[in-house]
Short mmCIF file of C-alpha atoms and ligand atoms in Angstrom, two decimals:
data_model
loop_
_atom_site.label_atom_id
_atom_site.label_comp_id
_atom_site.label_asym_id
_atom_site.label_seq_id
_atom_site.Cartn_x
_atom_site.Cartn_y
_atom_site.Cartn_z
CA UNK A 1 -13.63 57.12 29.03
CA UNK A 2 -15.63 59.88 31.11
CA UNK A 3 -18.06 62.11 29.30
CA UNK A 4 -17.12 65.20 29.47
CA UNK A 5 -20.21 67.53 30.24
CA UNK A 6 -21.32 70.08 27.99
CA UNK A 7 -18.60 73.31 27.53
CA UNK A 8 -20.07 75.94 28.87
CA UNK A 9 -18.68 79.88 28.78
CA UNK A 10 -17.34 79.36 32.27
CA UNK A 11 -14.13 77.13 31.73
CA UNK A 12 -12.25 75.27 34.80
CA UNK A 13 -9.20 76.54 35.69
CA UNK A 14 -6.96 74.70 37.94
CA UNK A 15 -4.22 76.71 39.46
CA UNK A 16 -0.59 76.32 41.06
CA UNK A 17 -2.42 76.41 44.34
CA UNK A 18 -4.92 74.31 43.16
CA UNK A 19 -2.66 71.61 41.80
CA UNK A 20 -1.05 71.18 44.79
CA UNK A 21 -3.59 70.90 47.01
CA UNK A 22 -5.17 67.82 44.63
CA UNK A 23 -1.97 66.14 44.18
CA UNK A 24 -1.72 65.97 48.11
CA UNK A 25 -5.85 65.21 48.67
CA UNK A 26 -5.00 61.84 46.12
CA UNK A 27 -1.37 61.59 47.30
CA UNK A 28 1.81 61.96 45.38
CA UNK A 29 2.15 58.18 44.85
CA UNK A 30 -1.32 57.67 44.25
CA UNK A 31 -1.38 60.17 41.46
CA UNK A 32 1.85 58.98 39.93
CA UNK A 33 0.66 55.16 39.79
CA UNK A 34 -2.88 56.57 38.77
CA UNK A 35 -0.93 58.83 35.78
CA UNK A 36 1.12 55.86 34.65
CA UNK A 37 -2.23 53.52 34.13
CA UNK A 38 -3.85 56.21 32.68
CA UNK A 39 -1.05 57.21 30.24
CA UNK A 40 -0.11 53.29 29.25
CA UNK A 41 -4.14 52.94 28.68
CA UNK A 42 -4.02 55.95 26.04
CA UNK A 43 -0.31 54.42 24.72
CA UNK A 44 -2.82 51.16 24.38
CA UNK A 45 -4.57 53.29 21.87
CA UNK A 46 -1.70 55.04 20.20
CA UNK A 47 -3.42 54.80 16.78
CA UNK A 48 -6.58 56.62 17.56
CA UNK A 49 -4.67 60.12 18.07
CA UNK A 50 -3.50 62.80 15.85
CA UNK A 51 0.44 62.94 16.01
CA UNK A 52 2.63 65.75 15.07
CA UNK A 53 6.31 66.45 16.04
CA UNK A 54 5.64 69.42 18.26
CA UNK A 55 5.98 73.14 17.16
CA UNK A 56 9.15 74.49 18.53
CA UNK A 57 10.07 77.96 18.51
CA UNK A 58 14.39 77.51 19.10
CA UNK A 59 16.54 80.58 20.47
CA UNK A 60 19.92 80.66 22.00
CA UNK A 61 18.62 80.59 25.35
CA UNK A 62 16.05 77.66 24.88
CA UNK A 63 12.86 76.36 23.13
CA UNK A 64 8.89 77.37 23.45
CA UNK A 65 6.77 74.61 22.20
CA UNK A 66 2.99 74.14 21.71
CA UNK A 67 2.00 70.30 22.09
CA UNK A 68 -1.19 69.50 20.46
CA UNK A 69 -3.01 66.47 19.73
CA UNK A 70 -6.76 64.66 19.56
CA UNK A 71 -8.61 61.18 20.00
CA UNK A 72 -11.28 62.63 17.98
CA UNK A 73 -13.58 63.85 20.81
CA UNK A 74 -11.03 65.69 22.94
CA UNK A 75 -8.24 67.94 21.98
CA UNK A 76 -5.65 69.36 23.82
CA UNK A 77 -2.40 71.33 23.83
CA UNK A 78 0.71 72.33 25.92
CA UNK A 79 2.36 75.00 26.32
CA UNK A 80 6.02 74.35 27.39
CA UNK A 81 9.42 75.90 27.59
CA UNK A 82 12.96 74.60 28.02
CA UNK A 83 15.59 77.36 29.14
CA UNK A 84 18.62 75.56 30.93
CA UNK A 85 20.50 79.03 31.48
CA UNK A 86 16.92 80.06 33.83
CA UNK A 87 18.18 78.39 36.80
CA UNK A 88 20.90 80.91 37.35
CA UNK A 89 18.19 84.13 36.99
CA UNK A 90 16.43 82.51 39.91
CA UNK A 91 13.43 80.98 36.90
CA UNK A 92 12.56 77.33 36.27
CA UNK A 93 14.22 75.65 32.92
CA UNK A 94 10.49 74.30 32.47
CA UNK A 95 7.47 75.74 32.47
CA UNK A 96 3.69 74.62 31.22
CA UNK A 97 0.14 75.03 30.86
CA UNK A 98 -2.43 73.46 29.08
CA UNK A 99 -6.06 73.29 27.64
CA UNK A 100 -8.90 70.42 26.77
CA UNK A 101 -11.35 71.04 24.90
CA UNK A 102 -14.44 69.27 23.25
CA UNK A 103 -13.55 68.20 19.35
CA UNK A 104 -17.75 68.42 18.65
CA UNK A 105 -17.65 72.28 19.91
CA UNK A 106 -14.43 73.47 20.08
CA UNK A 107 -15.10 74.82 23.32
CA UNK A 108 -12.29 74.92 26.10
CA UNK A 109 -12.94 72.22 28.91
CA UNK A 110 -10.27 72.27 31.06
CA UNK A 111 -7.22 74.98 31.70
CA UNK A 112 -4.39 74.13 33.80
CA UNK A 113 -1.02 75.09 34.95
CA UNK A 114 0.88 71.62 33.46
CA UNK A 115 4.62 72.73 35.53
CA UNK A 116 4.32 70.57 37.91
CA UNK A 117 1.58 68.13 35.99
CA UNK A 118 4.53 67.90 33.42
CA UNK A 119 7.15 66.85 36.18
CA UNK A 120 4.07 64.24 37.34
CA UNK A 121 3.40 63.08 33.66
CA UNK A 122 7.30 63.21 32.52
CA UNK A 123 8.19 60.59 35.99
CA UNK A 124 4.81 58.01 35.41
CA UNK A 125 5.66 58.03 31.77
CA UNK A 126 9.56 56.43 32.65
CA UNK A 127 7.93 54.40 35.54
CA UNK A 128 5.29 53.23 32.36
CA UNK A 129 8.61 52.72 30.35
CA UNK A 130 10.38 51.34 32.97
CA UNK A 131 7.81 48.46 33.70
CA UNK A 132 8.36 47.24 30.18
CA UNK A 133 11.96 47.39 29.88
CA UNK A 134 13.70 47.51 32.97
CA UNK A 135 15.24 44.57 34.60
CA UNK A 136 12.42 42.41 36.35
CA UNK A 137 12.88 43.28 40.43
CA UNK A 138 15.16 46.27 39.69
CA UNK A 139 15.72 48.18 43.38
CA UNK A 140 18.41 50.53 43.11
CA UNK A 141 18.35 53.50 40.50
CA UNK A 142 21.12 56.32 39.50
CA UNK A 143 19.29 59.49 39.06
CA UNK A 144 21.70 61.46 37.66
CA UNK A 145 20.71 65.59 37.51
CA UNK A 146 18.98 66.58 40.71
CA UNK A 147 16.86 69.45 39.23
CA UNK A 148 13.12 70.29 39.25
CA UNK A 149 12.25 66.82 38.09
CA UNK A 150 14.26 64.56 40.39
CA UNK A 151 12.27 63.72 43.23
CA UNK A 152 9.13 63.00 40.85
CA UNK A 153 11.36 60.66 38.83
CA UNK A 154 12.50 58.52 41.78
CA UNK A 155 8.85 58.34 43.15
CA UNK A 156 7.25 57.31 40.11
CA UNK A 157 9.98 54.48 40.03
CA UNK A 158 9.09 53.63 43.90
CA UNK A 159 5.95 53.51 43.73
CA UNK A 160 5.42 51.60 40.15
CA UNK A 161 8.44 49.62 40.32
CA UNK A 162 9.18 48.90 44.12
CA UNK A 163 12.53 51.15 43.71
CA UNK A 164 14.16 51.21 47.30
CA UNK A 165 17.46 52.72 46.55
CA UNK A 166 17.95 55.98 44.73
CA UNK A 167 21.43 57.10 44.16
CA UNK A 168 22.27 61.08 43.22
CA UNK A 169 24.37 62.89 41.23
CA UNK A 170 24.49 66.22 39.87
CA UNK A 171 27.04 68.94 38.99
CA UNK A 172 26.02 71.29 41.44
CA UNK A 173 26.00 69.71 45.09
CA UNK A 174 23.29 72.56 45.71
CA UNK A 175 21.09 70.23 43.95
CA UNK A 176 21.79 66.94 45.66
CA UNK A 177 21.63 68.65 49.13
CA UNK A 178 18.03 69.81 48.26
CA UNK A 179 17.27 66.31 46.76
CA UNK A 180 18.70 64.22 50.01
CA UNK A 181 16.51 66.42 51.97
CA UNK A 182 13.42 66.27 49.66
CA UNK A 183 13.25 62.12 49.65
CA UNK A 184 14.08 61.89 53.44
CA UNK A 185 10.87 60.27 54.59
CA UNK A 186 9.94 58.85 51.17
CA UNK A 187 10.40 55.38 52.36
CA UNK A 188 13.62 55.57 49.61
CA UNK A 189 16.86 54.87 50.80
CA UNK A 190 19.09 57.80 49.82
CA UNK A 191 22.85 58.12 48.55
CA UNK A 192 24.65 61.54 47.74
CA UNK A 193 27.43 60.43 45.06
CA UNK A 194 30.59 62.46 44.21
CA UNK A 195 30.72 61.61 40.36
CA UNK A 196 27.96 59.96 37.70
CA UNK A 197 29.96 56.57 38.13
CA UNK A 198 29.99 56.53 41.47
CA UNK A 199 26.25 56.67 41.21
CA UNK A 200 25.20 54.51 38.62
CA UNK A 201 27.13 51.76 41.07
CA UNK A 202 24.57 48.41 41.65
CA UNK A 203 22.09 50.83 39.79
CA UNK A 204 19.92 48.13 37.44
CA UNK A 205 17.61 51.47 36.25
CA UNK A 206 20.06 54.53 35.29
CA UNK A 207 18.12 58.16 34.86
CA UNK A 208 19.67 61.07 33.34
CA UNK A 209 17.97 64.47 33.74
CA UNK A 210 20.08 66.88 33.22
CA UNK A 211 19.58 70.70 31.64
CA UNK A 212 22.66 71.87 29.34
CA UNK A 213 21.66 73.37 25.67
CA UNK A 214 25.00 71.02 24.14
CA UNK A 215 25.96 67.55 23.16
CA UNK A 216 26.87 66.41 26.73
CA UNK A 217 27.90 62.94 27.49
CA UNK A 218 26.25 62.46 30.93
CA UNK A 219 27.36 59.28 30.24
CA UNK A 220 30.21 57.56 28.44
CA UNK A 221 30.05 54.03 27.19
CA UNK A 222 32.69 52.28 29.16
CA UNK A 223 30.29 53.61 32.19
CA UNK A 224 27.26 51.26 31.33
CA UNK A 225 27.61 47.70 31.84
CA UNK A 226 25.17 45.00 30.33
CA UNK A 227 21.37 44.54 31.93
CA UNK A 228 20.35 47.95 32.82
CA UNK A 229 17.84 50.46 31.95
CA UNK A 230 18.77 53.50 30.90
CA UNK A 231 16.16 56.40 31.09
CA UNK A 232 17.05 59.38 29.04
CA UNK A 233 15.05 62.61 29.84
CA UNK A 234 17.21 65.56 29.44
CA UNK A 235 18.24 65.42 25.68
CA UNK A 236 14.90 66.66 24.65
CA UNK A 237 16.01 69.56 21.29
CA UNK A 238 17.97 70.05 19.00
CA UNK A 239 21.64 70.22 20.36
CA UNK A 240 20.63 69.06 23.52
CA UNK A 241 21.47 65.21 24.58
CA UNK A 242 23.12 63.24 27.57
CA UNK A 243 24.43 60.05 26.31
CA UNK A 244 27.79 59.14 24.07
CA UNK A 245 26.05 57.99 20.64
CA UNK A 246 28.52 54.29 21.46
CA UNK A 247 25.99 53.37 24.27
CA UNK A 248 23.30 54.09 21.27
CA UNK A 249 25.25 51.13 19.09
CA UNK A 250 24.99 48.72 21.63
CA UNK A 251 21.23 49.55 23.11
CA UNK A 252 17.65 48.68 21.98
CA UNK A 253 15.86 52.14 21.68
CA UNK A 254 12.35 52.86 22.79
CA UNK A 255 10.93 56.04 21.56
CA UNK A 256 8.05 57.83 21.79
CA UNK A 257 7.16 58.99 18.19
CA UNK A 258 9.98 58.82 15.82
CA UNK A 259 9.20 62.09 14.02
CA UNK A 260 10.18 64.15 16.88
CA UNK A 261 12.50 61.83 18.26
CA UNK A 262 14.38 61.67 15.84
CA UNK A 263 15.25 65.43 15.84
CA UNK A 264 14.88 65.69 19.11
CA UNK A 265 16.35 62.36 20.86
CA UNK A 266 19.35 61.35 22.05
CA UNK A 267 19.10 59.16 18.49
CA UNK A 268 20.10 62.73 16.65
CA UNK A 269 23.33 61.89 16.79
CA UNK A 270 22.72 58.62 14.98
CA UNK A 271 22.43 58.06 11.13
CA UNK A 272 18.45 58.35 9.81
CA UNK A 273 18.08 54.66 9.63
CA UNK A 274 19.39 53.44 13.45
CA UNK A 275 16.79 51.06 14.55
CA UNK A 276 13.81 51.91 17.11
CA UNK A 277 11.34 50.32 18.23
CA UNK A 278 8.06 52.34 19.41
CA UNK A 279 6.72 52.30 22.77
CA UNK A 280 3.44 52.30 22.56
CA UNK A 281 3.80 48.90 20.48
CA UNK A 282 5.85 46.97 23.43
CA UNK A 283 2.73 48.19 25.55
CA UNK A 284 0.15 46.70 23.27
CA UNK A 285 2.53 43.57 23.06
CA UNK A 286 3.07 44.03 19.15
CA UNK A 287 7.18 44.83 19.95
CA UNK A 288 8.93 42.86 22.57
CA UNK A 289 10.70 45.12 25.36
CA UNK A 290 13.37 43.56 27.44
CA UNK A 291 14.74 40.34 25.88
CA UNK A 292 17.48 39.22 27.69
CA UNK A 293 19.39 39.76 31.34
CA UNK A 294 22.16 40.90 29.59
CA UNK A 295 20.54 43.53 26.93
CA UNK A 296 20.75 47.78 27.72
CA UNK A 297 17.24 48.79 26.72
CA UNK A 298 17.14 52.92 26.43
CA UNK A 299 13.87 55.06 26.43
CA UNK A 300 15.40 57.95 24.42
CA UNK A 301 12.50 60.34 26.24
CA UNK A 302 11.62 63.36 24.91
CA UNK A 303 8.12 64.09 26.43
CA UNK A 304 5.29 63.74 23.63
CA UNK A 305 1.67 64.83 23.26
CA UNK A 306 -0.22 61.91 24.35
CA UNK A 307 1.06 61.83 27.73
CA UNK A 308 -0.36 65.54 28.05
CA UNK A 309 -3.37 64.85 26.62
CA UNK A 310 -3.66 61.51 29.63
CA UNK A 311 -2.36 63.87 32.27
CA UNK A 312 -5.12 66.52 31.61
CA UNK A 313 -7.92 64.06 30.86
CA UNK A 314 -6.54 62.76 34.45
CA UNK A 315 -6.69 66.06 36.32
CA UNK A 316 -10.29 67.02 34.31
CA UNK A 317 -11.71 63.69 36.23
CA UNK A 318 -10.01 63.90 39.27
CA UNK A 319 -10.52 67.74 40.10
CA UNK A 320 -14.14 67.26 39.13
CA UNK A 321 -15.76 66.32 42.25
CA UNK A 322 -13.28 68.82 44.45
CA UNK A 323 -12.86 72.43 45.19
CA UNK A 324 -9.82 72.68 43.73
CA UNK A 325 -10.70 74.60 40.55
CA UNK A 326 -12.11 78.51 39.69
CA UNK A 327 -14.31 79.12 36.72
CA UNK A 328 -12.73 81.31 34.16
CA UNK A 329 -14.76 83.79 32.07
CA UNK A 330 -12.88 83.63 28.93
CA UNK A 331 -15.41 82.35 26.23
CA UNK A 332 -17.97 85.01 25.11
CA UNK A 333 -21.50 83.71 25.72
CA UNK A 334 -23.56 86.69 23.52
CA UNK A 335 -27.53 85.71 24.46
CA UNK A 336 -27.72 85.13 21.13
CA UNK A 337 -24.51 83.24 19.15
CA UNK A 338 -24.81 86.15 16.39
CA UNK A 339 -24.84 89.24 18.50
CA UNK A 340 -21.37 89.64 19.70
CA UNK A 341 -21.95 93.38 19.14
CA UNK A 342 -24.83 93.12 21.55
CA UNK A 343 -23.13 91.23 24.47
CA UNK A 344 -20.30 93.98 24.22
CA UNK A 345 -23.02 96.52 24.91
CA UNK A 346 -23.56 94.58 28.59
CA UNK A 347 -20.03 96.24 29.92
CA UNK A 348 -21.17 99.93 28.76
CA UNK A 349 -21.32 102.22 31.96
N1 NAD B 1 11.56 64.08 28.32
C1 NAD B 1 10.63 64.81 28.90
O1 NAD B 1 9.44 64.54 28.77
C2 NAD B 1 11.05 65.98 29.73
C3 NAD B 1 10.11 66.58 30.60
C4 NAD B 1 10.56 67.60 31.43
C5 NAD B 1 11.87 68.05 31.37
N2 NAD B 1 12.73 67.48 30.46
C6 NAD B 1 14.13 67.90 30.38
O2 NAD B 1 14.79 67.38 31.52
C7 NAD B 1 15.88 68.22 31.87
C8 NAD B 1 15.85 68.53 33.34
O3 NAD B 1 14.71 69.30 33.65
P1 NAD B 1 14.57 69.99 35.08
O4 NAD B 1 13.25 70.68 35.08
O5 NAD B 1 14.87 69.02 36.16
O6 NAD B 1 15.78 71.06 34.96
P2 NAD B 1 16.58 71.81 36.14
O7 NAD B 1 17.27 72.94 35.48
O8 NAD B 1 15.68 72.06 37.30
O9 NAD B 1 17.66 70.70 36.60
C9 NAD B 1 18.68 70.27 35.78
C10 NAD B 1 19.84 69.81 36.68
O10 NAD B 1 20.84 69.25 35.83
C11 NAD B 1 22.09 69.53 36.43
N3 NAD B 1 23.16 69.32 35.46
C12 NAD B 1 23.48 70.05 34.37
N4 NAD B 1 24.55 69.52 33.73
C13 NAD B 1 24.88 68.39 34.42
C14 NAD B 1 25.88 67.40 34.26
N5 NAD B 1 26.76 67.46 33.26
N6 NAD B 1 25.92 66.38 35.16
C15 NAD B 1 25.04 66.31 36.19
N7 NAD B 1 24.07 67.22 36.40
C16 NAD B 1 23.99 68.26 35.52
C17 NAD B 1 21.93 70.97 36.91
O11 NAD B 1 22.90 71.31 37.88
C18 NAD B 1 20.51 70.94 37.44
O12 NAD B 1 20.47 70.67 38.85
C19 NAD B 1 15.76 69.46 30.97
O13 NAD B 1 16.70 69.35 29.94
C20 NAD B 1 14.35 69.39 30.44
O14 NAD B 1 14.23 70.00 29.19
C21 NAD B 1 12.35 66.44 29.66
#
């Protein structure tokens, strides 16, 4: 792993602007093929991190999380909300920032704005899932809610997978009109669909990413016929999910971390006991992924610490040797560590 150099007072900051203008220096495929190595090398070492469901903060409207974790020498932490009723006061449903910092110190290393880093991490992290469980030359996919994260989600499945074919749905034709027009060029072959099964038609990976704070049933079980993948992002909270629990009793379920899954995941609805099996342990080969042709393998996604912690450890190398960051002064650095008092006296007029 890349030493990080000693924290100093001044902390990088990369902004909106910022993040933009490295995620086009690398390229957008680049850095979603980079992010999904980089996030199945830390799934590699699941065990070496600190894991806690993540602190959510629930009202009517939404959810505020923080999302914190550690390898022992780096910590970090997201920031992250989920408000599905935004969208109609002109405001994202998700927004995020984040922070590294140096476990020896406690010193800040890194802060970022993590909206779109979360839409990059959310789309390598299916395209990581994907790779394990999806049907072996899979080239059409259903992406089903045409929101914020849509276009990343297809992407990461182009350029990890070799998707060619993306078909969309979504509830508001707003949304697939902007979607059509954001993937022309892409190199993906695009279909507008009327309804979610007209979509998910010759679709071998199925994606639902939709933003409603209710049991929904995106999908029903008569809907899903045997072999595919079914990537489940949206369900993500309490009272939030996409599928009809029947798909549930007849798919293998990948998951993240059970903890939070488990109050979090589309596997709410099911009893305490329904059987998962953990990503991280397909990746390291200890749990076997996809089985058979005819098997429906579901990563019940709820976004999880780690893959922050990869995606800012990611940006904290890449942005290193670039421009594309300011130095923010918000660490005291008193001459001497004691006199706090003193350094206040350096602002006196
Ligand atoms: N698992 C993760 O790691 C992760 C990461 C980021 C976002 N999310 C979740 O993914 C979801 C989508 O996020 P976003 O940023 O794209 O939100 P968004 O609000 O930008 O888009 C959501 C889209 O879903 C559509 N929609 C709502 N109900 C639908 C239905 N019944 N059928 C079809 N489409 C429907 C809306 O019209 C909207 O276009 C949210 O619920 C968010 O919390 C999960």
């Amino acid at each position: 792993m890349a030493q990080l150099p000693s924290p100093k007072a001044l902390v990088p900051f990369v902004s909106v602007e910022n993040m933009m203008r490295l995620v086009h220096r690398i390229g957008l495929e680049t850095v979603l093929k980079e992010l999904t190595d980089v996030i199945e090398a830390d799934f590699r070492r699941w065990e070496s991190f600190d894991k806690t469901p993540r602190v959510a903060s629930h009202s009517r409207e939404g959810v505020i999380e923080l999302m914190p974790t550690s390898d022992g020498e780096i910590y970090s932490f997201k920031y992250v909300n989920g408000h599905p009723k935004n969208m109609a006061r002109g405001l994202q449903t998700v927004t995020a920032f984040g922070l590294l910092a140096e476990v020896s110190t406690g010193y800040p290393v890194l802060l970022t704005e993590m909206t779109i880093l979360t839409a990059l991490r959310t789309a390598a992290t299916s395209a990581m899932a994907a790779r394990h469980l999806a049907p072996k030359g899979a080239r059409t996919m259903a992406m089903i809610g045409n929101g914020a994260q849509a276009e990343f989600q297809a992407l990461a499945m182009k350029a990890v997978l070799g998707i060619e074919h993306v078909r969309l749905y979504d509830i508001d034709p707003q949304a697939i009109a902007k979607a059509v027009i954001n993937l022309s060029g892409s190199g993906l072959m695009v279909t507008p669909c009327t309804s979610p099964q007209a979509a998910i038609e010759g679709a071998e990976i199925i994606t639902t990413c939709t933003a409603d704070k209710q049991y929904a049933t995106i999908l029903t079980d008569n809907m899903v016929g045997a072999g595919v993948h079914i990537n489940a992002i949206g369900g993500d909270c309490p009272g939030k999910t996409e599928l009809h629990r029947d798909i549930l009793l007849r798919a293998d379920t990948f998951v993240e971390y059970p903890p939070q899954t488990r109050i979090e995941g589309e596997i709410q609805q099911m009893d305490p006991d329904y059987a998962v099996t953990e990503l991280w342990k397909v990746v390291t080969g200890e749990a076997k992924g996809r089985s058979g042709a005819r098997q429906i393998t579901l990563f019940d996604s709820v976004g999880f610490a780690i893959e922050d912690f990869s995606a800012l450890r990611y940006v904290r190398d890449r942005v290193s040797a670039t421009s594309f960051y300011q130095e923010l002064d918000i660490i005291a650095d008193p001459d001497e560590p004691r006199d706090l008092f003193g350094m206040l006296q350096r602002a006196k007029a």
